[in-house]
Short mmCIF file of C-alpha atoms in Angstrom, two decimals:
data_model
loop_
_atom_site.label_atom_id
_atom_site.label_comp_id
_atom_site.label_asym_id
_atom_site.label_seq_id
_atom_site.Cartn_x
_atom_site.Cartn_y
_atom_site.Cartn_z
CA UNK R 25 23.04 -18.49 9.64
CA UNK R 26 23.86 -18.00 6.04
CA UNK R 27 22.16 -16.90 3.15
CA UNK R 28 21.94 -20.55 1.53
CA UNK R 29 20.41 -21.73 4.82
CA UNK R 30 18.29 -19.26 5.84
CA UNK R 31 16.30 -19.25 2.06
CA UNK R 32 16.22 -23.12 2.32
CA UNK R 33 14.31 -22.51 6.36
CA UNK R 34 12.39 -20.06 4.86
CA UNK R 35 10.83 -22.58 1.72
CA UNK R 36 10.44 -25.17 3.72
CA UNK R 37 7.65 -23.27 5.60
CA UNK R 38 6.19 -22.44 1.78
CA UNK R 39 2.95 -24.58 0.74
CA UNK R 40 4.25 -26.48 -2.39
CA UNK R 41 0.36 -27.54 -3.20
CA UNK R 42 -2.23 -26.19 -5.94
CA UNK R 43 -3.79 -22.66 -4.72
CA UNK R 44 -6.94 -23.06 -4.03
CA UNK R 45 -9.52 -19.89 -5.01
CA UNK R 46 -11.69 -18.27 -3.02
CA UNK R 47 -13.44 -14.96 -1.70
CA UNK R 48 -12.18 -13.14 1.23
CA UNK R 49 -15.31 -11.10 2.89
CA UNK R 50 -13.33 -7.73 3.45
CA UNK R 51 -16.30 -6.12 5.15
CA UNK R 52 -19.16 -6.57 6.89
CA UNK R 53 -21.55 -6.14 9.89
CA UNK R 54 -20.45 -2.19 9.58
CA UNK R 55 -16.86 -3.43 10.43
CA UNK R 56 -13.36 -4.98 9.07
CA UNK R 57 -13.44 -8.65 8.33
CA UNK R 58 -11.22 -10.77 6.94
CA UNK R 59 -13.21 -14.14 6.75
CA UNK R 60 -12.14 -16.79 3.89
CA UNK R 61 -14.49 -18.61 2.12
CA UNK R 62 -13.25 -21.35 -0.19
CA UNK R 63 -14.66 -21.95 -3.58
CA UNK R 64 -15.20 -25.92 -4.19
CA UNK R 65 -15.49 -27.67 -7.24
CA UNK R 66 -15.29 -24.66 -9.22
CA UNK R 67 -18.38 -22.35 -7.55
CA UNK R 68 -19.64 -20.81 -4.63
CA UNK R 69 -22.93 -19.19 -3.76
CA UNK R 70 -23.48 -16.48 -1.06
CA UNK R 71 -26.55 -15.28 0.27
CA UNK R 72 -27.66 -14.00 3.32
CA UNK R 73 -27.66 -17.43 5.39
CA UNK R 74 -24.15 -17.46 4.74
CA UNK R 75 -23.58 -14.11 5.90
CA UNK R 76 -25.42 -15.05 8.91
CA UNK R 77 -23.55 -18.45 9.29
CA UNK R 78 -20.40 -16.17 9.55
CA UNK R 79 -22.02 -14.16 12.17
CA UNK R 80 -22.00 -11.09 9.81
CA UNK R 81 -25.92 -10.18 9.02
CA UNK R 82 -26.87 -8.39 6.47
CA UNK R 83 -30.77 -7.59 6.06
CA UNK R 84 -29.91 -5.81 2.50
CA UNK R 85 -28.59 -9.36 1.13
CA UNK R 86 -31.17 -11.84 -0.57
CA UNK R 87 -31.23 -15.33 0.78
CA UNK R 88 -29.80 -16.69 -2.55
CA UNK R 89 -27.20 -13.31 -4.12
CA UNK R 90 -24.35 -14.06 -6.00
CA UNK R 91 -22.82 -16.82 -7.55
CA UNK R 92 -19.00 -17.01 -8.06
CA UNK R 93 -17.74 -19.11 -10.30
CA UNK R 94 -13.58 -19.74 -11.10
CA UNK R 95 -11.40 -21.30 -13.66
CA UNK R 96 -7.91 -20.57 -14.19
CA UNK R 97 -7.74 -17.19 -15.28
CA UNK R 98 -11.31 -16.75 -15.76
CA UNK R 99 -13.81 -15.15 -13.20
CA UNK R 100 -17.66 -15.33 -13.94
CA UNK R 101 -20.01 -13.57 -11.23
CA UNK R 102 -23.69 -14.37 -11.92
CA UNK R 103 -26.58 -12.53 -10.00
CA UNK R 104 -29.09 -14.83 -8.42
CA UNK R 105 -31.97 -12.37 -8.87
CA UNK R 106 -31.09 -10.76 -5.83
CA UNK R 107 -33.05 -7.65 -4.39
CA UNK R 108 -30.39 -5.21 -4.18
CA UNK R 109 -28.31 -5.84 -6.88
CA UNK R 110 -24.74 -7.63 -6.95
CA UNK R 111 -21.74 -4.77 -8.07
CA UNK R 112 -18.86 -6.18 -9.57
CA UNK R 113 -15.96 -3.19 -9.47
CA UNK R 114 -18.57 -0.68 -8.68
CA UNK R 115 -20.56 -1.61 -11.55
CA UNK R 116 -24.15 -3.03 -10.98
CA UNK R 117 -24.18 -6.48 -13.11
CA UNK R 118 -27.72 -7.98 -13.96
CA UNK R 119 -27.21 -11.66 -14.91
CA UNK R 120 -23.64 -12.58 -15.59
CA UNK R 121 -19.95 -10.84 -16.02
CA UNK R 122 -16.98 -12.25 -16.62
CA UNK R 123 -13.26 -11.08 -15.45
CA UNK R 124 -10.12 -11.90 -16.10
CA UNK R 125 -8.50 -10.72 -12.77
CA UNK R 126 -10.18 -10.96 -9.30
CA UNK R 127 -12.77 -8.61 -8.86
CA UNK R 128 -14.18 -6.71 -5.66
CA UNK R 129 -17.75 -7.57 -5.38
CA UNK R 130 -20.04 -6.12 -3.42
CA UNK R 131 -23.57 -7.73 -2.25
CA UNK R 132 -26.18 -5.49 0.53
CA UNK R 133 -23.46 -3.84 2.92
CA UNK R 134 -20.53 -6.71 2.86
CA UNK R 135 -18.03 -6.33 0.23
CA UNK R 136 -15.98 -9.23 -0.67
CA UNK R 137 -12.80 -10.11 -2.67
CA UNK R 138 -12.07 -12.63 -5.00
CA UNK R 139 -8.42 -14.11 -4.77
CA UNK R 140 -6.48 -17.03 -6.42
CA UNK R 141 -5.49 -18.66 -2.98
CA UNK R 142 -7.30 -18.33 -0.04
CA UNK R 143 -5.13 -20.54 2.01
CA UNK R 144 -3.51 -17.64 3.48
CA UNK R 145 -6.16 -16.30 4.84
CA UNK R 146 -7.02 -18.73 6.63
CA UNK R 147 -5.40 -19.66 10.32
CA UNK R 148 -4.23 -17.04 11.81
CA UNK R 149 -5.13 -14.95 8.37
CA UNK R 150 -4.43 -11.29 8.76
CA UNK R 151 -3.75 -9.84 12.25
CA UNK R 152 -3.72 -6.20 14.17
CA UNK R 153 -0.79 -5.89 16.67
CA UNK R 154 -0.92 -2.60 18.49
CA UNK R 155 -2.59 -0.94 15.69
CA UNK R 156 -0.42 -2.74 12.93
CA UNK R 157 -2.32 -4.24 10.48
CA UNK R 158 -0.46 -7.57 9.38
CA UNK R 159 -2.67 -8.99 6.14
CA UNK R 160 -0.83 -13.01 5.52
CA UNK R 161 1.69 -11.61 3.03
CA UNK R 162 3.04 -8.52 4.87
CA UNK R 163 2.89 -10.90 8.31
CA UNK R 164 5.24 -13.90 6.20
CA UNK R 165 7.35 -11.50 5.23
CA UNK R 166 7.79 -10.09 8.76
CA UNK R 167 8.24 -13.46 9.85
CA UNK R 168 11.30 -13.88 7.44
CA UNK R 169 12.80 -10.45 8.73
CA UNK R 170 12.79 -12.29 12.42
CA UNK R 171 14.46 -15.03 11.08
CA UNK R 172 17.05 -12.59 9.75
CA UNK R 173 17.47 -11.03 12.65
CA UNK R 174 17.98 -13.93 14.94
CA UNK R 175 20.45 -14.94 12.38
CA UNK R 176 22.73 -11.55 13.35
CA UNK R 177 22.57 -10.74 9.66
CA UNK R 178 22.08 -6.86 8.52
CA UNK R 179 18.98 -6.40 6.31
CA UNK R 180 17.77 -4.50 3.18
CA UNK R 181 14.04 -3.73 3.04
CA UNK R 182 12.92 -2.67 -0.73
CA UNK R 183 10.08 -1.60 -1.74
CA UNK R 184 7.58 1.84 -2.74
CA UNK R 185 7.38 4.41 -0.72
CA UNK R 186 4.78 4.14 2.03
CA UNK R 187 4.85 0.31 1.84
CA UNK R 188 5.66 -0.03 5.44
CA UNK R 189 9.52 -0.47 5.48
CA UNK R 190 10.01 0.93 8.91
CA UNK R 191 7.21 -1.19 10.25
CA UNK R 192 9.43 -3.98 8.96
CA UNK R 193 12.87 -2.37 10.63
CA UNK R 194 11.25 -2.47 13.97
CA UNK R 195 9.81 -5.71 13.78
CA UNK R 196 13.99 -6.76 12.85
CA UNK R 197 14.42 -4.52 15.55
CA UNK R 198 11.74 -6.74 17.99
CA UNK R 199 13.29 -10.15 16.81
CA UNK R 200 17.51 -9.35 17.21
CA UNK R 201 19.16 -10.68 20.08
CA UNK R 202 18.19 -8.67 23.33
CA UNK R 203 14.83 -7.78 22.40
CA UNK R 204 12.95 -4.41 21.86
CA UNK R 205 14.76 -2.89 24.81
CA UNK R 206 18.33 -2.58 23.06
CA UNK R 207 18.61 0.89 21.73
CA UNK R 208 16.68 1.30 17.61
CA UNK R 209 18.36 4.96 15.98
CA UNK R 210 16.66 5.30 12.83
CA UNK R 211 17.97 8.07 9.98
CA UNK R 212 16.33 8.95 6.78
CA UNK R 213 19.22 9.57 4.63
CA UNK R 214 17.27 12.23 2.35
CA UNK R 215 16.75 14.50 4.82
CA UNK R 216 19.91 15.57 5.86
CA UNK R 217 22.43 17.82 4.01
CA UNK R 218 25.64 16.09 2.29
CA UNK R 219 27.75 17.72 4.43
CA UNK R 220 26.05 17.18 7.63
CA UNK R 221 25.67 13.37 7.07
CA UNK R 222 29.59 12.59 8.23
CA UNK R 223 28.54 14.30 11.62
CA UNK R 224 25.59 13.03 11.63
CA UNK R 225 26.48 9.08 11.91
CA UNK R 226 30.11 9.47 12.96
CA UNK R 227 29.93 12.16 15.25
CA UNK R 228 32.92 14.85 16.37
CA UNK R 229 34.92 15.71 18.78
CA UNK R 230 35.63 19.36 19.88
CA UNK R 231 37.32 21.54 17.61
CA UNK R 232 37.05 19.60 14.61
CA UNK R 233 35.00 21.77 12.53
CA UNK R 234 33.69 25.48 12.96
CA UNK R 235 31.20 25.86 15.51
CA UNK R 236 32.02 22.23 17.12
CA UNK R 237 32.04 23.81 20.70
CA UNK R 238 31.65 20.18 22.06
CA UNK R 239 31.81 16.86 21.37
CA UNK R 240 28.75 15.24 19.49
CA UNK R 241 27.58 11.43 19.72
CA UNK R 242 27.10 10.16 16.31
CA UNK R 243 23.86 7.70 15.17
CA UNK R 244 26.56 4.93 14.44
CA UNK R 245 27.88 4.88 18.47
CA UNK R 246 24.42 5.57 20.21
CA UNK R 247 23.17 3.00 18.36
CA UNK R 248 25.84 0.49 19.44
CA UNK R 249 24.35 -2.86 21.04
CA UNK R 250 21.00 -2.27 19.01
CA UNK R 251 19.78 -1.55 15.45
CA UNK R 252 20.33 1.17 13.14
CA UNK R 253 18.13 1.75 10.75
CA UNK R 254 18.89 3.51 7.51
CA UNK R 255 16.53 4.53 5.55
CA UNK R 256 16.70 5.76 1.67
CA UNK R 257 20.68 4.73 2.43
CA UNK R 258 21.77 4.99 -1.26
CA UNK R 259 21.25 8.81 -1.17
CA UNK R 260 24.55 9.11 1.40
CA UNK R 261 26.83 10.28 -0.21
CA UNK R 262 29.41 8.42 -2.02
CA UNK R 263 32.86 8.83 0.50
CA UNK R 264 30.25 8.65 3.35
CA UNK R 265 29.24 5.00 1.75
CA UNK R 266 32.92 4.25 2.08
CA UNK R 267 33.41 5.26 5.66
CA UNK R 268 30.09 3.08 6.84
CA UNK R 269 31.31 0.11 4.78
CA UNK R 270 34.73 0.81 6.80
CA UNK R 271 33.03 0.74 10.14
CA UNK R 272 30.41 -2.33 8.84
CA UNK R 273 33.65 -4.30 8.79
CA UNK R 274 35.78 -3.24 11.99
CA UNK R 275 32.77 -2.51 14.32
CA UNK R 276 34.59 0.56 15.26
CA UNK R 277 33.58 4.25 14.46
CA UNK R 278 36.12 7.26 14.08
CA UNK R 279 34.37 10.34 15.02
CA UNK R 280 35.65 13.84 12.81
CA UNK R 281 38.61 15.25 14.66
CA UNK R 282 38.96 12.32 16.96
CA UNK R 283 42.77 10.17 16.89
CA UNK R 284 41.23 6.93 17.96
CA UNK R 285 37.71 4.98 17.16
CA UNK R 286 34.99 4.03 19.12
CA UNK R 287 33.85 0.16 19.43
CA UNK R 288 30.08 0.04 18.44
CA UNK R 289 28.63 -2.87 17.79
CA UNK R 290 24.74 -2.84 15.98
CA UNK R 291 23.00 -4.69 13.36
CA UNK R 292 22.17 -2.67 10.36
CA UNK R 293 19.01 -2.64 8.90
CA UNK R 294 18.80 -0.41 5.74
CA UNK R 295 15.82 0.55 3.18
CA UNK R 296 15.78 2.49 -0.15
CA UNK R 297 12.61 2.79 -2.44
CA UNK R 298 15.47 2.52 -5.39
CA UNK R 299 16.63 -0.63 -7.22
CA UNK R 300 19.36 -1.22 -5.62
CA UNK R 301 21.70 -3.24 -8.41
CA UNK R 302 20.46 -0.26 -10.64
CA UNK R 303 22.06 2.41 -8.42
CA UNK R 304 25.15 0.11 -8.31
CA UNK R 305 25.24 0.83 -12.16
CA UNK R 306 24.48 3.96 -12.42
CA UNK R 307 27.50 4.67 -9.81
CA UNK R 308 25.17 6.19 -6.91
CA UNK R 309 25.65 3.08 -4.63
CA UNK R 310 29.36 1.37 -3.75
CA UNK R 311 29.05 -2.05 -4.98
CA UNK R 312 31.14 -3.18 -1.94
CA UNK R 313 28.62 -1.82 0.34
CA UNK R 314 25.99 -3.40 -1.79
CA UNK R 315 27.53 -6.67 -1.19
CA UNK R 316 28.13 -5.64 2.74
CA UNK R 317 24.37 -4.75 3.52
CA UNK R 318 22.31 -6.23 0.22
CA UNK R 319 21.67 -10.01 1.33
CA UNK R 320 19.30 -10.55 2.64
CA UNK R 321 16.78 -8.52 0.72
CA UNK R 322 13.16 -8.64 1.02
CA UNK R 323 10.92 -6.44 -0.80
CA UNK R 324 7.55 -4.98 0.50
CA UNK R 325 4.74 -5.31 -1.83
CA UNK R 326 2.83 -2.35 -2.58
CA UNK R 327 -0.78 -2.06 -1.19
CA UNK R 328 -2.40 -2.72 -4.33
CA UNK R 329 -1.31 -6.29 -3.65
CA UNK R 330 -2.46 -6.65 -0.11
CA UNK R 331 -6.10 -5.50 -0.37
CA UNK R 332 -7.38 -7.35 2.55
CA UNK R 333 -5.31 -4.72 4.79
CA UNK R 334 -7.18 -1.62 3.48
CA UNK R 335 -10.89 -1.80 5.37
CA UNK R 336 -9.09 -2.29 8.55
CA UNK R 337 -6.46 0.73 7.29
CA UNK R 338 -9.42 2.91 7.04
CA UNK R 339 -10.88 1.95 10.49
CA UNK R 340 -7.51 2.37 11.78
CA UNK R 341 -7.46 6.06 9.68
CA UNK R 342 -10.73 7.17 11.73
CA UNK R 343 -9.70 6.23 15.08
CA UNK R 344 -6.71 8.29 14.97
CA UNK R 345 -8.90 11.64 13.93
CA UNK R 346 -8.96 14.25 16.77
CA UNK R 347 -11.21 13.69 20.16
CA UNK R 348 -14.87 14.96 19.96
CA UNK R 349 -15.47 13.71 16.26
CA UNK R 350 -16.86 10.59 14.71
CA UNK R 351 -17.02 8.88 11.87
CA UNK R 352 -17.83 5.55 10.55
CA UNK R 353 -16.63 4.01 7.04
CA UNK R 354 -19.22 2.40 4.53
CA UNK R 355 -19.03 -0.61 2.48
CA UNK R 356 -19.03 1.88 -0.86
CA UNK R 357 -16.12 4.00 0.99
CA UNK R 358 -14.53 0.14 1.11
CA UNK R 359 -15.23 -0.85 -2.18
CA UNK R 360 -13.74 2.51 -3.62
CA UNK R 361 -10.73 2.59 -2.52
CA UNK R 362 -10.05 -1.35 -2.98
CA UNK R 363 -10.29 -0.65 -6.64
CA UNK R 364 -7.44 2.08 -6.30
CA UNK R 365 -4.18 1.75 -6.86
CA UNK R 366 -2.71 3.87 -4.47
CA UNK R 367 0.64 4.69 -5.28
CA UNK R 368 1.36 6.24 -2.24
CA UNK R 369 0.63 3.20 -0.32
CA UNK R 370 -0.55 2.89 3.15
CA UNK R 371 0.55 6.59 3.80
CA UNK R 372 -1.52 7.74 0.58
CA UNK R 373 -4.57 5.96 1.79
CA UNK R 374 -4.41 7.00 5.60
CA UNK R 375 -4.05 10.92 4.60
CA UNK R 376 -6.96 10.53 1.97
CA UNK R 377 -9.45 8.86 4.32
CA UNK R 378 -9.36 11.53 6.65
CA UNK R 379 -9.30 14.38 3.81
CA UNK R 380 -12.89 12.26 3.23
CA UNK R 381 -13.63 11.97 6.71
CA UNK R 382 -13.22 15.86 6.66
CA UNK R 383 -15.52 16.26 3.48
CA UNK R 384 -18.12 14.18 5.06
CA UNK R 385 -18.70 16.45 8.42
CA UNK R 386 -18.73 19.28 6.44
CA UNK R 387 -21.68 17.93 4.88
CA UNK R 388 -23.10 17.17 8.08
CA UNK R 389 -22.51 13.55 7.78
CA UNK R 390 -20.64 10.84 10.25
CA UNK R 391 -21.01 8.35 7.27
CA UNK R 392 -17.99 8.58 4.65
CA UNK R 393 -19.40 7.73 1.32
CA UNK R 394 -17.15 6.54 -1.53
CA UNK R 395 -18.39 10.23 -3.16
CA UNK R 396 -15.98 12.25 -0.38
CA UNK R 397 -12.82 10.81 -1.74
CA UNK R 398 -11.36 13.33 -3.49
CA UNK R 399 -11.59 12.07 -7.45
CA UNK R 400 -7.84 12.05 -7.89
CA UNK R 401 -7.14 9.86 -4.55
CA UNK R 402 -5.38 6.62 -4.52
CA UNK R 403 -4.80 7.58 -8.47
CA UNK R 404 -1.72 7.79 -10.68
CA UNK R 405 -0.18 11.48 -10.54
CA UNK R 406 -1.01 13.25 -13.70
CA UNK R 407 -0.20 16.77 -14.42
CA UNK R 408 -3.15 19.24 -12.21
CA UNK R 409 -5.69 20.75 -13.98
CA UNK R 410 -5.63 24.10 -15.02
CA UNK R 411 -7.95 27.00 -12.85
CA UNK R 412 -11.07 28.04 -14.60
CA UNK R 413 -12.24 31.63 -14.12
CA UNK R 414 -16.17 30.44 -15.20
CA UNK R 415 -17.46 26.74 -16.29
CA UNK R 416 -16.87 26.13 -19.58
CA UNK R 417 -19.30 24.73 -21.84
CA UNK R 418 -19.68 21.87 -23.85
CA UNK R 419 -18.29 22.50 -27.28
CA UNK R 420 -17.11 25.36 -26.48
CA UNK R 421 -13.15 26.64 -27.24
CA UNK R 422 -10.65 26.29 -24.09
CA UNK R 423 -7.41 24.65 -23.53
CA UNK R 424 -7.27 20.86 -23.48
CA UNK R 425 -5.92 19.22 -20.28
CA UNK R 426 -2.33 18.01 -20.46
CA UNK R 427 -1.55 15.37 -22.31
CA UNK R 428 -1.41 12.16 -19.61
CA UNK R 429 1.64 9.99 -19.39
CA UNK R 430 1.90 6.83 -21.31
CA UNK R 431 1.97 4.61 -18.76
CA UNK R 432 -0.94 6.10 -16.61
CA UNK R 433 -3.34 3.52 -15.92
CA UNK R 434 -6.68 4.54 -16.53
CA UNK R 435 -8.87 5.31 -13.29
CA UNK R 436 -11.32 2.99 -11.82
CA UNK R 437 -15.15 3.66 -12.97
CA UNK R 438 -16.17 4.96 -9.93
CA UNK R 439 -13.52 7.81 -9.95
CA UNK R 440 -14.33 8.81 -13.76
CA UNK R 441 -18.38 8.56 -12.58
CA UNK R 442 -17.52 10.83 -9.33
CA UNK R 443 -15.57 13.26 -11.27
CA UNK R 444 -17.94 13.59 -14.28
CA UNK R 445 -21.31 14.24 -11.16
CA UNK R 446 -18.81 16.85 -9.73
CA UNK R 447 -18.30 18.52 -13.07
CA UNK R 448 -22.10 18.38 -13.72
CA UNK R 449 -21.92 16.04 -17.22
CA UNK R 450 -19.59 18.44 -18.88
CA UNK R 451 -16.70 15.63 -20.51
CA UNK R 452 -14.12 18.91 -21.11
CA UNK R 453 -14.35 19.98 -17.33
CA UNK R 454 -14.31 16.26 -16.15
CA UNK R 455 -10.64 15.21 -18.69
CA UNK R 456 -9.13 18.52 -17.09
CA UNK R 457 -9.74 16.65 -13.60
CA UNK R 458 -8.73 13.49 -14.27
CA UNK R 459 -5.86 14.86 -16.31
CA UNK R 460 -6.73 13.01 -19.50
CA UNK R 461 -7.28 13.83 -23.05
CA UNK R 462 -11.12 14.25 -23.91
CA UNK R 463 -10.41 11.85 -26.52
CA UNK R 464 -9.12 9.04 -24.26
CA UNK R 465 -12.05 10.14 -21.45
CA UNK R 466 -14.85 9.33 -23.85
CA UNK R 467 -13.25 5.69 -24.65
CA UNK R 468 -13.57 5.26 -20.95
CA UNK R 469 -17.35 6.23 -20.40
CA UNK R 470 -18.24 4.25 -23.28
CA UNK R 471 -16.15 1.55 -22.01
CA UNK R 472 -17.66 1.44 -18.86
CA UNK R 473 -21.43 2.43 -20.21
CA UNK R 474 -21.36 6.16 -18.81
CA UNK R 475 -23.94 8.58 -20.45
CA UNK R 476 -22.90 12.41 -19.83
CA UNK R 477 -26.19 13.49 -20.60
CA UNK R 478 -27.72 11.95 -18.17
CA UNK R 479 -25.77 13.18 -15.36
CA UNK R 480 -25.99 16.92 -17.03
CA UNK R 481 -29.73 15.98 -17.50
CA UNK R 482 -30.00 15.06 -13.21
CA UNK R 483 -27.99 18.53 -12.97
CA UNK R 484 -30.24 20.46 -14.62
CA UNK R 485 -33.88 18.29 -12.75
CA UNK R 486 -34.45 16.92 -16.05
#
């Protein structure tokens, strides 16, 4: 199948209709969820005879909650005098807010998410195969790389780091011809040595270099009749590029030392976290190569843009901690980290839940509140903040935090509010965490209606 072909099968499965808006309850009943609820004629009301319609009860929610109203680029989220309180983005809203992007909303113990189609998740909406979370994006685009692969076409996954690339090899891997049980050899291409990588994927034969006391299989013969999978494959080195491109095209390998190749035959799927036309131009990547192994390309979408997946990535997180110990998530723990960012992706968010999972049983607690994330999780790296010998005081003289990137997005409120309660109130202490100017911190808490004083005043019993 080629290229032209296989991107015409793959639009014709696209819906070429209006999106229709909607909220997604992410969490509820003390569990995962991923039930779609679509918004007609421009509103929708929840209350807790919905919930219960949806066979997710929730005693904390008022009978008439929330109202949620949409219009193209224009959320409004109006508080039907509930008992509890509606939170919009962690912050408590008393008649009516408006947004401009889809907010997470949280009513009782369910937390729900706005989104600009909800078709998606509807039938068969987001799925868990053998503890793979599939949310409807991540799942089409899997769908795609089977296409691919039934095609016989090599592959090039894209995307951040810790956006689930090898997930997406072996599911290529699943779909090729001969199924799962053909051999999958999978290399990260960072972690070996320049001048181990020729031995590495070519192999040797005895004698060829120093130390080569017998002959060695190489990745690029045992992987012959199934996939190889080559990951970060623009850090190989540049004459190693050439050889693979060499053996891409004759389906035969020359091992070091050896006088005639090997036949292997495997589909190549390869990943890199790089822009892959950039590398061409900077002259890290061959362009012939590029050409060889580039199309198809799909990229993986960070998990800032599959939210849906992350309450049933942090039930996923806390069945994997070790045997004897148990922990359950909360619809605050939820709410937290879908208002993250995560740059680290589904990795970032797995190691960070059970850092918090950790936190809580320390505090004698099986509950993980949104407060035992660490402050800086699921945030933008900024520079770390400098040890203190003794807390300093308001006003008084010590060295101002680092000076944060430019293009730093500003944490969530919840994150500045956690950090300022763990530095007691004190604004100096609290920029030094967050690693942002003092300046830039107080333009936050006013922004988001923070007093300092009144968390130094709860500190002190006031």
């Amino acid at each position: 199948m080629d290229t032209e072909t296989l991107t015409n099968a793959v639009q014709a499965t696209a819906p070429d209709s209006e999106p229709l808006p909607g909220i997604v309850i992410a969490y509820g009943a003390d569990r995962p969820q991923c039930v779609p609820l679509r918004i007609e004629s421009g509103a929708l009301e929840l209350g807790r005879d919905e919930l219960a319609a949806a066979v997710l009860p929730d005693g904390r929610a008022s009978r008439r909650h929330v109202r949620v109203e949409h219009e193209p680029g224009r959320w409004t989220v109006r508080d039907l005098g509930s008992r509890n309180g509606t939170f919009v983005n962690a912050v408590r809203v008393e008649a009516a807010s408006t947004y401009a992007e889809p907010p997470v909303i949280r009513i009782g113990r369910t937390v729900l998410l706005a989104v600009e189609d909800v078709r998606p998740f509807e039938s068969p909406g987001l799925t868990v195969e053998d503890g793979v979370v599939l949310g409807p994006r991540v799942r089409a685009l899997h769908e795609r790389v089977a296409l691919i692969a039934r095609s016989g076409a090599n592959l090039l996954l894209t995307g951040p780091s810790g956006a689930g690339k090898e997930l997406a090899a072996r599911a290529f891997h699943r779909a090729g011809e001969g199924g799962a049980e053909r051999p999958f050899v999978a290399l990260n291409c960072a972690t070996i040595a320049r001048d181990m990588a020729e031995r590495v994927l070519f192999g040797a034969r005895r004698g060829a270099y120093t130390g080569a006391v017998a002959d060695a299989t190489g990745l690029l013969v045992a992987a012959d009749g199934g996939t190889l999978f080559l990951d970060e494959i623009a850090e190989l080195d540049l004459v190693v590029q050439a050889k693979l491109l060499r053996v891409l095209e004759t389906r035969e390998v020359l091992p070091l030392g050896a006088l005639r190749p090997v036949p292997s035959r495997f589909q190549l799927c390869a990943a890199t976290l790089r822009e892959p036309r950039a590398e061409v131009l900077a002259g890290r990547f061959r362009e012939d190569l590029y050409f060889r192994v580039g199309r198809p390309e799909i990229g993986l979408p960070p998990l800032r843009e599959r939210r849906e997946e992350v309450a049933y990535l942090i039930e996923g997180a806390l069945r994997s901690m070790p045997e004897g110990t148990s922990h359950a998530s909360s619809p605050e723990l939820v709410e937290a980290c879908l208002l993250r960012p995560w740059p680290g992706n589904v990795r970032e968010l797995l190691a960070e839940v059970k850092a918090a999972a950790l936190t809580a049983s320390a505090a004698g607690r099986s509950t993980i509140a949104a407060t035992d994330l660490d402050p800086r999780a699921g945030c933008a790296l900024t520079a770390p903040a400098q040890a203190e010998a003794a807390p300093i005081e308001e006003g008084a003289e010590a060295p101002q935090p680092a000076a944060p990137r430019a293009n730093v997005p500003s944490p969530p409120r919840e994150v500045i509010a956690a950090a300022l309660a763990e530095a007691g109130g004190n604004v100096l202490q609290t920029a030094t965490r967050l690693g942002l100017s003092r300046a830039r911190l107080r333009r936050l808490l006013e922004r988001h209606a923070i007093d300092p004083r009144a968390v130094r005043d709860r500190k002190h019993g006031a």
